[in-house]
PDB file of C-alpha atoms and ligand atoms in Angstrom:
ATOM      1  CA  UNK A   1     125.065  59.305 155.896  1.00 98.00           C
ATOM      2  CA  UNK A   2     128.178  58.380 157.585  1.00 98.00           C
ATOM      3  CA  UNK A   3     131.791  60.215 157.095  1.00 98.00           C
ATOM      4  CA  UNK A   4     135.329  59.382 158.022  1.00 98.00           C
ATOM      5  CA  UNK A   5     137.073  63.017 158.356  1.00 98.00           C
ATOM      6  CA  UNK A   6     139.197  64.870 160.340  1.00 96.00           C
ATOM      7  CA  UNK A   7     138.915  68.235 161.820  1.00 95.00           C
ATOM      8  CA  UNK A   8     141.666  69.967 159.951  1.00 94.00           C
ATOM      9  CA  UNK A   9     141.070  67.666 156.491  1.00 97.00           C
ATOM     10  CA  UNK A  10     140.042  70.387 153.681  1.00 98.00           C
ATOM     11  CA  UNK A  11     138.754  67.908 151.780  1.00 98.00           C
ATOM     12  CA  UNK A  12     136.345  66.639 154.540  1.00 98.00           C
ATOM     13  CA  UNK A  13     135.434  70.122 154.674  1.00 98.00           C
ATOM     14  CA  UNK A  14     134.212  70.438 151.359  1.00 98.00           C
ATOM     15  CA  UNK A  15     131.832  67.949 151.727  1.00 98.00           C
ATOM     16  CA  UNK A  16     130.758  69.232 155.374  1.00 98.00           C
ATOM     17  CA  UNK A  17     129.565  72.285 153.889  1.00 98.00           C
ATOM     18  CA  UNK A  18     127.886  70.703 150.794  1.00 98.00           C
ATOM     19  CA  UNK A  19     125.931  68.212 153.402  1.00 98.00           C
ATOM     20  CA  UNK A  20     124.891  71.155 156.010  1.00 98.00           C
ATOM     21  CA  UNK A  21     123.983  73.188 152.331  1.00 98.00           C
ATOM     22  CA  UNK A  22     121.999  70.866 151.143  1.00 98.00           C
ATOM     23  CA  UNK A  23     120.328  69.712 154.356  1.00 98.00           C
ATOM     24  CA  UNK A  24     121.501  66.422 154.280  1.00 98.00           C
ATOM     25  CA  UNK A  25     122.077  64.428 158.135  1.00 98.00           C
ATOM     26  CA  UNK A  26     125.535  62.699 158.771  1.00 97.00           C
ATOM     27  CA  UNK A  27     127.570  61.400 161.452  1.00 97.00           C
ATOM     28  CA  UNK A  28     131.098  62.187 161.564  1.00 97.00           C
ATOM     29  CA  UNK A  29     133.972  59.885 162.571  1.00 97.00           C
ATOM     30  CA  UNK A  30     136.732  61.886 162.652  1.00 97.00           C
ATOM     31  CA  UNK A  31     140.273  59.775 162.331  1.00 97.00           C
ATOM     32  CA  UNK A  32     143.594  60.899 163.661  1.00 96.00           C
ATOM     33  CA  UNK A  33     145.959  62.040 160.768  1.00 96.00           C
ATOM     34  CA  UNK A  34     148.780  62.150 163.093  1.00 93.00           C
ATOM     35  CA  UNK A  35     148.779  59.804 164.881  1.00 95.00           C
ATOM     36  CA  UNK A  36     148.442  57.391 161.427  1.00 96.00           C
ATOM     37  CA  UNK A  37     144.962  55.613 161.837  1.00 97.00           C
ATOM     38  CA  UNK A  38     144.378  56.168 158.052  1.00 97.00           C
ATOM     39  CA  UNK A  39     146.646  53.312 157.496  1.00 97.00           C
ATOM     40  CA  UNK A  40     144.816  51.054 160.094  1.00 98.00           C
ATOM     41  CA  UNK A  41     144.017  47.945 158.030  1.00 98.00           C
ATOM     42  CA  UNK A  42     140.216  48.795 159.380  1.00 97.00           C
ATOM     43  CA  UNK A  43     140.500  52.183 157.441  1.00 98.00           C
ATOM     44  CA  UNK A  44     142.706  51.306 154.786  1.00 98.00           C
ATOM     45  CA  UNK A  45     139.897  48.438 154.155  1.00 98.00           C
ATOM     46  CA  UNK A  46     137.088  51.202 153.312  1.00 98.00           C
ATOM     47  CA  UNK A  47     139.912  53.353 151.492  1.00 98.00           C
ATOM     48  CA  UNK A  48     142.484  51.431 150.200  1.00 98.00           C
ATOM     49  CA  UNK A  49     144.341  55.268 149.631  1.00 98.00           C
ATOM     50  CA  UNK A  50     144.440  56.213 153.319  1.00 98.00           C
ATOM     51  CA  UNK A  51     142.901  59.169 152.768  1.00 98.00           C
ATOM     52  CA  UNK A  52     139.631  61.342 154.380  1.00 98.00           C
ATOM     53  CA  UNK A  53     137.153  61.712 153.112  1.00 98.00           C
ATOM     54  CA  UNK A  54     135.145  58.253 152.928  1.00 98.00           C
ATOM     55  CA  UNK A  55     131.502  58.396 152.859  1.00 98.00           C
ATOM     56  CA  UNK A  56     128.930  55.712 153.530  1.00 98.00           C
ATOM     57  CA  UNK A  57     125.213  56.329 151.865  1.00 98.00           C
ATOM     58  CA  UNK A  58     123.266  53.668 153.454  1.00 96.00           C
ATOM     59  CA  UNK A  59     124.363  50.200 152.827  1.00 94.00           C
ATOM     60  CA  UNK A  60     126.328  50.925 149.403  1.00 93.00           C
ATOM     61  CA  UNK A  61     129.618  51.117 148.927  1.00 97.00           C
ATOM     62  CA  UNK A  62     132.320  54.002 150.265  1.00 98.00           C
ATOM     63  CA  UNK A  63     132.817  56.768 148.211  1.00 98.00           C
ATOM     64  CA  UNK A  64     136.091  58.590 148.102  1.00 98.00           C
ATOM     65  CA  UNK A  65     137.667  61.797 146.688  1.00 98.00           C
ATOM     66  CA  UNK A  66     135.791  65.155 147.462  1.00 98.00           C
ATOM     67  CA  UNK A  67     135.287  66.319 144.096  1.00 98.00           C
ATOM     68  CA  UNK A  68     133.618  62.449 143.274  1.00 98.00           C
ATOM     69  CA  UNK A  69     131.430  62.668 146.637  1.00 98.00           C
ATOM     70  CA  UNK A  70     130.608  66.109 145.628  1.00 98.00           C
ATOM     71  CA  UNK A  71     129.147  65.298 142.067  1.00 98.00           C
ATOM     72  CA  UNK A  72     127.159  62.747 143.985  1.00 98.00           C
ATOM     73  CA  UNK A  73     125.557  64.738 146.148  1.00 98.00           C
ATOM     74  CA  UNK A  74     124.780  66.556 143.363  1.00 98.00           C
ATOM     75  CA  UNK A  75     123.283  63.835 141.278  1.00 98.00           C
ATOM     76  CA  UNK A  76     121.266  62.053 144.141  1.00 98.00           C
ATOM     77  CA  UNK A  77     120.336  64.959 146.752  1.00 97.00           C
ATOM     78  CA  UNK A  78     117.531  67.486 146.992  1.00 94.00           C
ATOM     79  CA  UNK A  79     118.418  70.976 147.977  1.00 94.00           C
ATOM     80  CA  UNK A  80     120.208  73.414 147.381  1.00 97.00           C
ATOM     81  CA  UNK A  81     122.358  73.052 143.889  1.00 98.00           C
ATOM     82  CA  UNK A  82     125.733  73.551 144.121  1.00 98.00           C
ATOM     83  CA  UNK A  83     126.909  73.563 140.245  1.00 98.00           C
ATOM     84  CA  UNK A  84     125.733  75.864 138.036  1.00 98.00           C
ATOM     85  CA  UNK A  85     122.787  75.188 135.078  1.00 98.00           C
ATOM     86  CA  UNK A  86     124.825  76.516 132.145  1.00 98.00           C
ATOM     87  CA  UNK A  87     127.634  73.999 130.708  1.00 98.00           C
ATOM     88  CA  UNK A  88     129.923  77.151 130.386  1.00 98.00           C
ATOM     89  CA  UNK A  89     129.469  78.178 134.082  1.00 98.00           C
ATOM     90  CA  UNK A  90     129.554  74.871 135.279  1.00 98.00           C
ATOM     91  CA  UNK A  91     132.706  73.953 133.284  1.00 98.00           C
ATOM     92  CA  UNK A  92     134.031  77.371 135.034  1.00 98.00           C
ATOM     93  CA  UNK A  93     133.090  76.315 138.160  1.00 99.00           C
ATOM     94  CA  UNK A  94     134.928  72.875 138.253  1.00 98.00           C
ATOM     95  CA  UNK A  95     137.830  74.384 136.593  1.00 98.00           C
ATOM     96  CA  UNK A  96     138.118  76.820 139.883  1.00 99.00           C
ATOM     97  CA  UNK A  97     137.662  73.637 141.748  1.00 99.00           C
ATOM     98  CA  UNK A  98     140.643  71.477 140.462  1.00 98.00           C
ATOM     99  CA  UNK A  99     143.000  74.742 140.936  1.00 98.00           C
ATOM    100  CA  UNK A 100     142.565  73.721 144.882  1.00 98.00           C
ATOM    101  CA  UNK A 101     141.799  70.076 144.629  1.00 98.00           C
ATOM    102  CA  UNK A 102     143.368  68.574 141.940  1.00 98.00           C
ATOM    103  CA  UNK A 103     146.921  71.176 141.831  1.00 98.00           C
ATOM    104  CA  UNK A 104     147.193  72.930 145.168  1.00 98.00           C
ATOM    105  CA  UNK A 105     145.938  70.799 148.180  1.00 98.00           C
ATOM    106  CA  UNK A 106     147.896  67.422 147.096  1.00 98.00           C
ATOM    107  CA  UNK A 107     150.888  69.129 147.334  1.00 98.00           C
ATOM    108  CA  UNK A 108     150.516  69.653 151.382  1.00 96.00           C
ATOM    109  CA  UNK A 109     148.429  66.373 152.602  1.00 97.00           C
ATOM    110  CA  UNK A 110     150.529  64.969 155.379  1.00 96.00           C
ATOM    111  CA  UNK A 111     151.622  61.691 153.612  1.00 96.00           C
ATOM    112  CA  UNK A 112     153.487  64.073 151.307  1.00 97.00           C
ATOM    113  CA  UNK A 113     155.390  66.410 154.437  1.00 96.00           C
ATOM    114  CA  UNK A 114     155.931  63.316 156.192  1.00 96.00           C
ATOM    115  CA  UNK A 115     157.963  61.868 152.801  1.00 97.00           C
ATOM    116  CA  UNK A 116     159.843  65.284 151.724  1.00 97.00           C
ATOM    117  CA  UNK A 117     161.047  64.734 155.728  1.00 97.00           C
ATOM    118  CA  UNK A 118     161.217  61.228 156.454  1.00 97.00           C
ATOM    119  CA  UNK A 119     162.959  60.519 152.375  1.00 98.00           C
ATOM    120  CA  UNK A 120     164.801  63.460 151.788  1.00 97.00           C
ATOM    121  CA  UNK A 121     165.714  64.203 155.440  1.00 97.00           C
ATOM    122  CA  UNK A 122     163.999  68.006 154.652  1.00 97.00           C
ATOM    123  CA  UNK A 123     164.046  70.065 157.903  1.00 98.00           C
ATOM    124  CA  UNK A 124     160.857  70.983 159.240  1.00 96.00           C
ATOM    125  CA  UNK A 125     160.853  74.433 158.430  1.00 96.00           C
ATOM    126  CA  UNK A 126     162.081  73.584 154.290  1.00 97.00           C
ATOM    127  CA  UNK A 127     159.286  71.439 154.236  1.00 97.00           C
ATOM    128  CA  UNK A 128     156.877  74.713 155.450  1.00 96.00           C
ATOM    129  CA  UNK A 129     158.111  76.512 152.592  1.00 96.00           C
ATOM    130  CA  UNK A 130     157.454  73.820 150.054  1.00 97.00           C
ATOM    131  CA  UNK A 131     154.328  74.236 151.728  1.00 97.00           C
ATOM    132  CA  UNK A 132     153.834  77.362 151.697  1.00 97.00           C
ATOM    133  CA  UNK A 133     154.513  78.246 148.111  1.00 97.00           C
ATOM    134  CA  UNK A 134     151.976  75.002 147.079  1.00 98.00           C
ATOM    135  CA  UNK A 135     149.820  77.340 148.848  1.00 97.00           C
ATOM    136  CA  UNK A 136     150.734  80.684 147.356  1.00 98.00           C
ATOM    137  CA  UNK A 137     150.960  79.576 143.767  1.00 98.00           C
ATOM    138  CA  UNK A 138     146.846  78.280 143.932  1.00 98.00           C
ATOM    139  CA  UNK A 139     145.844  81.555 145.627  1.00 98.00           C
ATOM    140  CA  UNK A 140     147.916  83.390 143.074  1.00 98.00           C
ATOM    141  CA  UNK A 141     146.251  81.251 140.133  1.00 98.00           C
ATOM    142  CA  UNK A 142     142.960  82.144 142.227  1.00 99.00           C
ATOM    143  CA  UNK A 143     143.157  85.458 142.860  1.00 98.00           C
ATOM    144  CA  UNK A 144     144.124  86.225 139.190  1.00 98.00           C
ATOM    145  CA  UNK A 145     140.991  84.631 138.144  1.00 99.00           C
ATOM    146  CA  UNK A 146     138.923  85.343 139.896  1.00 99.00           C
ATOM    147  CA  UNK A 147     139.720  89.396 139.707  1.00 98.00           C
ATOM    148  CA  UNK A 148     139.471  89.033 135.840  1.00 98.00           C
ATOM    149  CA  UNK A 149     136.732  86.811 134.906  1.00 98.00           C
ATOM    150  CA  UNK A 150     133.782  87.741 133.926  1.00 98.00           C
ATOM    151  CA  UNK A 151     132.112  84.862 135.621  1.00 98.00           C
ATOM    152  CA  UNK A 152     133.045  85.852 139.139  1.00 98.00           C
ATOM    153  CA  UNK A 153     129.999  87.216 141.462  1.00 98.00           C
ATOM    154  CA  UNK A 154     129.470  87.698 145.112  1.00 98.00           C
ATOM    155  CA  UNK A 155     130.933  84.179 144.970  1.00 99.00           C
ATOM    156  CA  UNK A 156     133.711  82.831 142.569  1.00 99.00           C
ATOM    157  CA  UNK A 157     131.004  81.548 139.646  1.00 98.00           C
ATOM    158  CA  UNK A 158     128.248  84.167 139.666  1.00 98.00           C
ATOM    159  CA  UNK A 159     126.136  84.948 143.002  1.00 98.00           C
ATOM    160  CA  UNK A 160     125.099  81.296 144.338  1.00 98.00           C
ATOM    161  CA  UNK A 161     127.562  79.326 145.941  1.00 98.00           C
ATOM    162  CA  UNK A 162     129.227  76.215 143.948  1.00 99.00           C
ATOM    163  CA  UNK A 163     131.938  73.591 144.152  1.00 99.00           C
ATOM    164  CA  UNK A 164     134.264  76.362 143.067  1.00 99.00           C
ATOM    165  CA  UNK A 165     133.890  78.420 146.426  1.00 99.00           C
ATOM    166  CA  UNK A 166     133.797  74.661 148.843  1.00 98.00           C
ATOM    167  CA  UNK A 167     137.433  74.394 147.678  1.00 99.00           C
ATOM    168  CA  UNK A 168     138.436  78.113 147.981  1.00 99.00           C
ATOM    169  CA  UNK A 169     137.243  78.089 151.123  1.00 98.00           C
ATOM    170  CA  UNK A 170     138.872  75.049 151.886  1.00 98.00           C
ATOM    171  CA  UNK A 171     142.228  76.329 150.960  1.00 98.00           C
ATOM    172  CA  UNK A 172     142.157  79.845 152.651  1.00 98.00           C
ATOM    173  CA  UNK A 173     141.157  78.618 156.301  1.00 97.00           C
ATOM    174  CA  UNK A 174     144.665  76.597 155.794  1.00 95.00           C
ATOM    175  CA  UNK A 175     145.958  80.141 155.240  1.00 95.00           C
ATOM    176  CA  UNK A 176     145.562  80.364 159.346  1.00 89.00           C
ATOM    177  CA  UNK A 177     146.366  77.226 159.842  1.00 86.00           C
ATOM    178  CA  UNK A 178     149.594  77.536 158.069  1.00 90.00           C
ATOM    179  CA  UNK A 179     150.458  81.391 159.099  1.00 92.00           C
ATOM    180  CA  UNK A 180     150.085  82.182 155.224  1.00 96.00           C
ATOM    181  CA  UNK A 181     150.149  85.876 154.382  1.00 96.00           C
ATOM    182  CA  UNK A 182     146.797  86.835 152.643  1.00 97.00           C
ATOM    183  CA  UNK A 183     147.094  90.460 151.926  1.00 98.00           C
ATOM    184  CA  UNK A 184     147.769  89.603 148.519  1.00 98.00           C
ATOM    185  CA  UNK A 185     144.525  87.991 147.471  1.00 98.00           C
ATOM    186  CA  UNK A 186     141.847  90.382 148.160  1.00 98.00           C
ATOM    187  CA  UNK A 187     139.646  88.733 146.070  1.00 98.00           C
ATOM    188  CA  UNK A 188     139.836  85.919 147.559  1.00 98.00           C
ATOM    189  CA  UNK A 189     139.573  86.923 150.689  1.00 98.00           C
ATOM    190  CA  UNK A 190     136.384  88.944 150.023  1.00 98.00           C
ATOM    191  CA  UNK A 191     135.369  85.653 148.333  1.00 98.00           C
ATOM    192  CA  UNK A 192     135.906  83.749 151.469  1.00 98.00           C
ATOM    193  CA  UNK A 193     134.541  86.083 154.025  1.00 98.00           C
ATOM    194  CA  UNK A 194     131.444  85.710 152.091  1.00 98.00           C
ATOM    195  CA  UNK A 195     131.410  82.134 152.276  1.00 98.00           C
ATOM    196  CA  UNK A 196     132.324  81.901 156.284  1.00 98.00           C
ATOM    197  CA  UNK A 197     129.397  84.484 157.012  1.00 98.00           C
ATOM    198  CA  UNK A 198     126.825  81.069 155.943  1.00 98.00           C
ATOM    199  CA  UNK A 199     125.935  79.167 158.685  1.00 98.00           C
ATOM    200  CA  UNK A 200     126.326  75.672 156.906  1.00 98.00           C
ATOM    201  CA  UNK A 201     129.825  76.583 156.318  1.00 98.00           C
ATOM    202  CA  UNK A 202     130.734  78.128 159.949  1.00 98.00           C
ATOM    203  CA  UNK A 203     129.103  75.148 161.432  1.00 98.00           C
ATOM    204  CA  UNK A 204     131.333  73.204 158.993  1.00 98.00           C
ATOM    205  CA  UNK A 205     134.801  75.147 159.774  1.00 97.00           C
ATOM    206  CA  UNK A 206     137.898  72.751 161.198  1.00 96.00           C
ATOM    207  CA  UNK A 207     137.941  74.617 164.161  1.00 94.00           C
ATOM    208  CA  UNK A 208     134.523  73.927 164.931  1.00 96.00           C
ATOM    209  CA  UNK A 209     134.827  70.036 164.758  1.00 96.00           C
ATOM    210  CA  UNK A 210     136.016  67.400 167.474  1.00 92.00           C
ATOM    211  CA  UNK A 211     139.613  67.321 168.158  1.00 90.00           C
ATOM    212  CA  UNK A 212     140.557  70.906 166.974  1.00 92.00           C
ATOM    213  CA  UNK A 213     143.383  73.160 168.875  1.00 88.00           C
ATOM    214  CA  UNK A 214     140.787  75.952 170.804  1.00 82.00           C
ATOM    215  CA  UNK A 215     142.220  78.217 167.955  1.00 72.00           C
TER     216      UNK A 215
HETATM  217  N1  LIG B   1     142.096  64.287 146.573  1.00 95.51           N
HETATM  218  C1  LIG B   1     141.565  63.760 147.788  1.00 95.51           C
HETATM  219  C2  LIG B   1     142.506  64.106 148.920  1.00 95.51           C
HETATM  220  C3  LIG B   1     142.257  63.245 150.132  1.00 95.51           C
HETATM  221  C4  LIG B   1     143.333  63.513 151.160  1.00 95.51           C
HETATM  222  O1  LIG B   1     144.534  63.471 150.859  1.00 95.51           O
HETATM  223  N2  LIG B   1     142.896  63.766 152.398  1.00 95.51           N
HETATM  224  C5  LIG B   1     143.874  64.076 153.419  1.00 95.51           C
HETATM  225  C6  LIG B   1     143.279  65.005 154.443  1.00 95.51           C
HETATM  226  S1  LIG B   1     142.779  66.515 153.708  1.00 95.51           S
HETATM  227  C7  LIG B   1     144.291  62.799 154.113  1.00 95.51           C
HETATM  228  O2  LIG B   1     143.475  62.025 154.534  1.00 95.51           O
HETATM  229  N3  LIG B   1     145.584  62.602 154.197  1.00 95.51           N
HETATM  230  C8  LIG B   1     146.160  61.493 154.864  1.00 95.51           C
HETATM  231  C9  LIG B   1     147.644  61.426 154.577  1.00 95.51           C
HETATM  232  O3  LIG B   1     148.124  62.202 153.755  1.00 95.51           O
HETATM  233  O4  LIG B   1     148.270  60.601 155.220  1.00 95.51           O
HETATM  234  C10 LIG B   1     140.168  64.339 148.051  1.00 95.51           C
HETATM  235  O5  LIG B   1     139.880  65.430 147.539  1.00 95.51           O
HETATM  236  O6  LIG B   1     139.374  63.690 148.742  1.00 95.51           O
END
């Protein structure tokens, strides 16, 4: 398979660490958010959105949206399963999903800094704290959760790792990135060390791909 990504892109993460957890091989082209090429007419041709991640399975079309590429996987790929059996665990699971990719992480992409400062005329450091608190308020929402629920295991649904703990994970290494205070979501946290102890997800971390700052 073939990916467009970007180091520091959670939601190319997500599907990094479903692909090295399922065993699947890809090749990585990893597109500069910064510098704007997701809005190259080459790009913008495979994702009319301007957004990573776009994936290529053989000669089919691109698929888009993490949460869409990670239901495929799903559906089409051997190994390792990454949503739960049971309808009730599994609804659980997505639900813990959406927290980070469908309420939290849109809230921070860079299209959406670069407007709050380009429109508004937002200072850098305003725009941070929009940031930050899109942040806060999903680990807040997650850490509730997932300290209360029944469901919760060694990983947020149970003891096997799902789409649930791709996008926690993807959210709390932004927590570095983003100088985030964490002490407040020890569940979380325990949630995530877990998660960063697996080798396909280490060998999928930002800071281990092309491009990324030495630290
Ligand atoms: N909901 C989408 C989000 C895709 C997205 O916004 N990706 C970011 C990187 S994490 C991006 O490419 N942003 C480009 C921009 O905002 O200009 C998904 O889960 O795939």
């Amino acid at each position: 398979m073939k990916m467009y990504g970007n180091w520091r892109s959670a939601a190319a993460f997500r599907v990094r660490i479903a692909m090295n957890l399922k065993g699947i091989a890809y090749e990585e082209i990893f597109l500069d958010l910064d510098a704007g090429e997701q809005f190259k007419p080459d790009f913008l041709a495979i994702n009319p959105q301007g957004a990573v991640p776009a994936l290529f399975d053989g000669d089919g079309p691109p698929l888009t949206q993490s949460l869409a590429i990670l239901d495929y996987l799903e559906e089409t790929q051997g190994g390792m399963k990454l949503l739960p059996a049971d309808p009730r665990e599994r609804a659980r699971a997505r639900s813990l999903a959406q927290v980070v990719a469908c309420d939290t992480h849109p809230l921070y992409v860079p299209r959406v800094r670069t407007f709050l400062m380009e429109h508004y005329g937002l200072p850098r450091e305003k725009m941070l704290d929009f940031l930050r608190n899109a942040f806060t308020t999903g680990l807040n929402v997650l850490e509730k959760r997932l300290s209360t629920e029944a469901g919760t295991g060694r990983y947020c649904q149970g003891d096997a790792v799902s789409h649930a703990d791709l996008c926690l994970i993807s959210l709390w290494v932004g927590t570095g990135i983003f100088g985030i205070d964490t002490a407040p979501y020890p569940t979380v946290k325990r949630i995530a060390e877990a998660l960063l102890a697996l080798d396909a997800v280490a060998r999928a971390h930002p800071l281990r791909q092309p491009g990324a700052p030495a630290q």
